[in-house]
Short mmCIF file of C-alpha atoms in Angstrom, two decimals:
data_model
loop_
_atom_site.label_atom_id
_atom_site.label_comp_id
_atom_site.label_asym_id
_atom_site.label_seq_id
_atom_site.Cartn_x
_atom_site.Cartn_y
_atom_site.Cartn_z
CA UNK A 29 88.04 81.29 109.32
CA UNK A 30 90.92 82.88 107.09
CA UNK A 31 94.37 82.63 108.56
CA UNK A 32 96.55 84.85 108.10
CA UNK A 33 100.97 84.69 107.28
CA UNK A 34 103.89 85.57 105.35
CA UNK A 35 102.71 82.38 103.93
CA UNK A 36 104.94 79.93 104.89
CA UNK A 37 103.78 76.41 104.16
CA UNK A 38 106.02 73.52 105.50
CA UNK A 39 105.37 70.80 108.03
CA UNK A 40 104.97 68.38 105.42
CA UNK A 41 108.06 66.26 106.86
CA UNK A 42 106.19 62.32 106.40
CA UNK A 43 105.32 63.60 103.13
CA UNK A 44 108.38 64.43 101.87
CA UNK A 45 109.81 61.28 102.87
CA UNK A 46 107.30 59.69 101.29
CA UNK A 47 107.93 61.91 97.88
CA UNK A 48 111.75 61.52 98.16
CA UNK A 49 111.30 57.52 98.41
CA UNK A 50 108.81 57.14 95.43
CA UNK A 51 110.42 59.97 93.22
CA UNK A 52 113.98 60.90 94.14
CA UNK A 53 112.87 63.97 95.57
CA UNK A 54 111.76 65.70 92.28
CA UNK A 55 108.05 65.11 93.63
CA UNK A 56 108.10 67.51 96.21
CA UNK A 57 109.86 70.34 95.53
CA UNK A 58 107.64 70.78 92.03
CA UNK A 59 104.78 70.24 94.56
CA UNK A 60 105.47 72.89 96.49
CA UNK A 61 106.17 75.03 93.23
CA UNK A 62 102.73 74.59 92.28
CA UNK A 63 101.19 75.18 95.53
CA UNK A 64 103.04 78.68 96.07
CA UNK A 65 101.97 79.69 92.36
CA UNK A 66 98.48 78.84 93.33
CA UNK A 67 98.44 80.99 96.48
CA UNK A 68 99.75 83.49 94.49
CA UNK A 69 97.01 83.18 91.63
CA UNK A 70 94.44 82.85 94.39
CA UNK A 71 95.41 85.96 95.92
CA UNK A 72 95.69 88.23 92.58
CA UNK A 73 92.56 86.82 91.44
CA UNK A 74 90.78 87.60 95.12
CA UNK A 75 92.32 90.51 95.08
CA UNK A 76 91.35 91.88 91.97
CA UNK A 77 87.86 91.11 92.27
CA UNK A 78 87.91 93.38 95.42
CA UNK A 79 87.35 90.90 98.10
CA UNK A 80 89.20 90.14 100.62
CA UNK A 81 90.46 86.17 102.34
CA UNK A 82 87.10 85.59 103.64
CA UNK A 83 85.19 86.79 100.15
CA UNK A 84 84.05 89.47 101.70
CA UNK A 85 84.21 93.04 100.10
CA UNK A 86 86.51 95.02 100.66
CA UNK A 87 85.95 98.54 102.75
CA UNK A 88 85.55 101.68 100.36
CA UNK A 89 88.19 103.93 100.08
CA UNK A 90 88.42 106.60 102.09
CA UNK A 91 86.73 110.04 100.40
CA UNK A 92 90.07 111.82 100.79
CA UNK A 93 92.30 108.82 99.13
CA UNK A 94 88.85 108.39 96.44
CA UNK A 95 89.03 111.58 95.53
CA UNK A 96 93.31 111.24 94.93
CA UNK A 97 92.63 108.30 93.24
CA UNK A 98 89.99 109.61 90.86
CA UNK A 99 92.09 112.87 90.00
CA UNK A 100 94.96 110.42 88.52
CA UNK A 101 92.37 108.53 86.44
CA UNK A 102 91.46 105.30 88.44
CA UNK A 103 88.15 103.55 89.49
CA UNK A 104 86.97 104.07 93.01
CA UNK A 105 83.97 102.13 92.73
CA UNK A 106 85.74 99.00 93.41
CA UNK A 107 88.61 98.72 96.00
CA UNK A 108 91.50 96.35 94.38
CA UNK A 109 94.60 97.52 95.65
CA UNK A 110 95.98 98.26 92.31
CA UNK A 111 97.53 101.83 91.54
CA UNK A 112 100.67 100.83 89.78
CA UNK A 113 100.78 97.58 89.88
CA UNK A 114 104.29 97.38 91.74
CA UNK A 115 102.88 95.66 94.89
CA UNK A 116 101.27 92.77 93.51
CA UNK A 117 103.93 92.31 90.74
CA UNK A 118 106.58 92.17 93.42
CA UNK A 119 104.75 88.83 94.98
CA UNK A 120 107.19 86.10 94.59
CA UNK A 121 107.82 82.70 96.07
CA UNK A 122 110.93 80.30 97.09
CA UNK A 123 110.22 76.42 97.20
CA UNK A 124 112.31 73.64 98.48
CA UNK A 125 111.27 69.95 98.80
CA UNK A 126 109.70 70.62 102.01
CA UNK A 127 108.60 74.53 102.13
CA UNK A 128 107.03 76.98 100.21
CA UNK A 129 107.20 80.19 101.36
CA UNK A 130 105.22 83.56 99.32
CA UNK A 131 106.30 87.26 100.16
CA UNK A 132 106.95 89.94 98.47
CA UNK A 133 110.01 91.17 97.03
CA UNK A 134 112.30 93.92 99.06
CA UNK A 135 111.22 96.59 95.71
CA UNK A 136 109.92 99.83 95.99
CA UNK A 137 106.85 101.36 93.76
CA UNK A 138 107.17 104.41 91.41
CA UNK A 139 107.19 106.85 94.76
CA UNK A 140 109.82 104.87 96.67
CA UNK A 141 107.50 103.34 98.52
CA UNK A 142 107.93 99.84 99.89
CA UNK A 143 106.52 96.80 98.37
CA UNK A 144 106.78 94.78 101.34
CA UNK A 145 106.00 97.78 103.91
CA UNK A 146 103.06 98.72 101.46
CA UNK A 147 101.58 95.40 101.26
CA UNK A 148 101.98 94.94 105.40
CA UNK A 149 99.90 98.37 105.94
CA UNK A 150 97.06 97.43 103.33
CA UNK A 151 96.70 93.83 104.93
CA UNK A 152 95.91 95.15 108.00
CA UNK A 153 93.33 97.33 107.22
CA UNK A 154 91.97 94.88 104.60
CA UNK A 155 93.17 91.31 104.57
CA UNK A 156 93.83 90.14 101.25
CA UNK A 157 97.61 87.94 101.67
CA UNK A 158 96.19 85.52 103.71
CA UNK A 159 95.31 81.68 102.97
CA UNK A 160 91.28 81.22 102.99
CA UNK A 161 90.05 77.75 103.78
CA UNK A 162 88.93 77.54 100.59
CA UNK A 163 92.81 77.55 99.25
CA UNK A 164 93.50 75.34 101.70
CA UNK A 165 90.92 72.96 100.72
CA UNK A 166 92.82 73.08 97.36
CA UNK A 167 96.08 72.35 98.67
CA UNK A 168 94.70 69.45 100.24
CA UNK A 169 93.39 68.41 97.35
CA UNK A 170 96.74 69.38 95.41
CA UNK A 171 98.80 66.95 98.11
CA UNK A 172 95.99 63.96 97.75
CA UNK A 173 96.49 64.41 94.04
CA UNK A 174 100.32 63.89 94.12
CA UNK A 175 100.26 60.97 96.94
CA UNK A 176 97.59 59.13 94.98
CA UNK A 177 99.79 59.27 91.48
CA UNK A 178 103.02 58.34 93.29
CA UNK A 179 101.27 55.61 95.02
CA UNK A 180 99.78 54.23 91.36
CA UNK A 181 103.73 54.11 89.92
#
């Protein structure tokens, strides 16, 4: 089951101790760099293949919005959630040693429009910023990783 956030990922107190002790610190914070900029890939990727945090497709676009979209020259065979690109450009992340949090940026798309507001409506009708277990099978595996080479120094 997919669970949804404003993706905060923390509660990793033991490990950064653990990181901090073997590498001065420098360990975790680039750890949780990595694991923010994989969300974010995941996501975009997800995303842009039209499925949502559980892989499932997402619902077609309404026939009123279809036939808007179609009239300014995009696809409406596939929904992706991209019309100008703003929204999922303005996805961004902030990392300390023990946190990494992904949102998106307080910008506003060619109409004025709201990234953040934007991407909060579209979520709920089809859940795409959301961490699937499969990413978090990967950030398990990302941790494991990272513990096992700072254990072999």
């Amino acid at each position: 089951m997919a669970r949804n956030a404003f993706i905060d990922i923390n509660g990793i107190q033991s490990l950064k101790v653990l990181f901090e002790k073997l590498s001065g610190g420098v360990e975790s914070k680039r750890l949780m760099s990595e694991i923010a900029t994989f969300l974010i890939t995941s996501i975009k990727l997800r995303t842009a293949k039209g499925k949502d945090v559980n892989s499932d497709d997402f619902d077609s676009y309404s026939k009123k919005y279809a036939m808007f979209r179609a009239s300014k020259g995009h696809p409406i065979d596939k929904v992706s959630l991209f019309f100008f690109g703003s929204m999922m450009s303005s996805m961004y992340y902030k990392a300390t040693s023990d946190k990494a949090t992904v949102y998106f940026l307080n910008t506003d798309d060619r109409t004025g429009t709201s990234n953040p507001n934007k991407a909060y409506w579209l979520n709920k009708k089809r859940e795409f910023f959301a961490l699937s277990d499969e990413d978090i099978n990967k950030i398990e595996n990302m941790v494991s990783d990272v513990i096992d080479n700072l254990l072999r120094l």
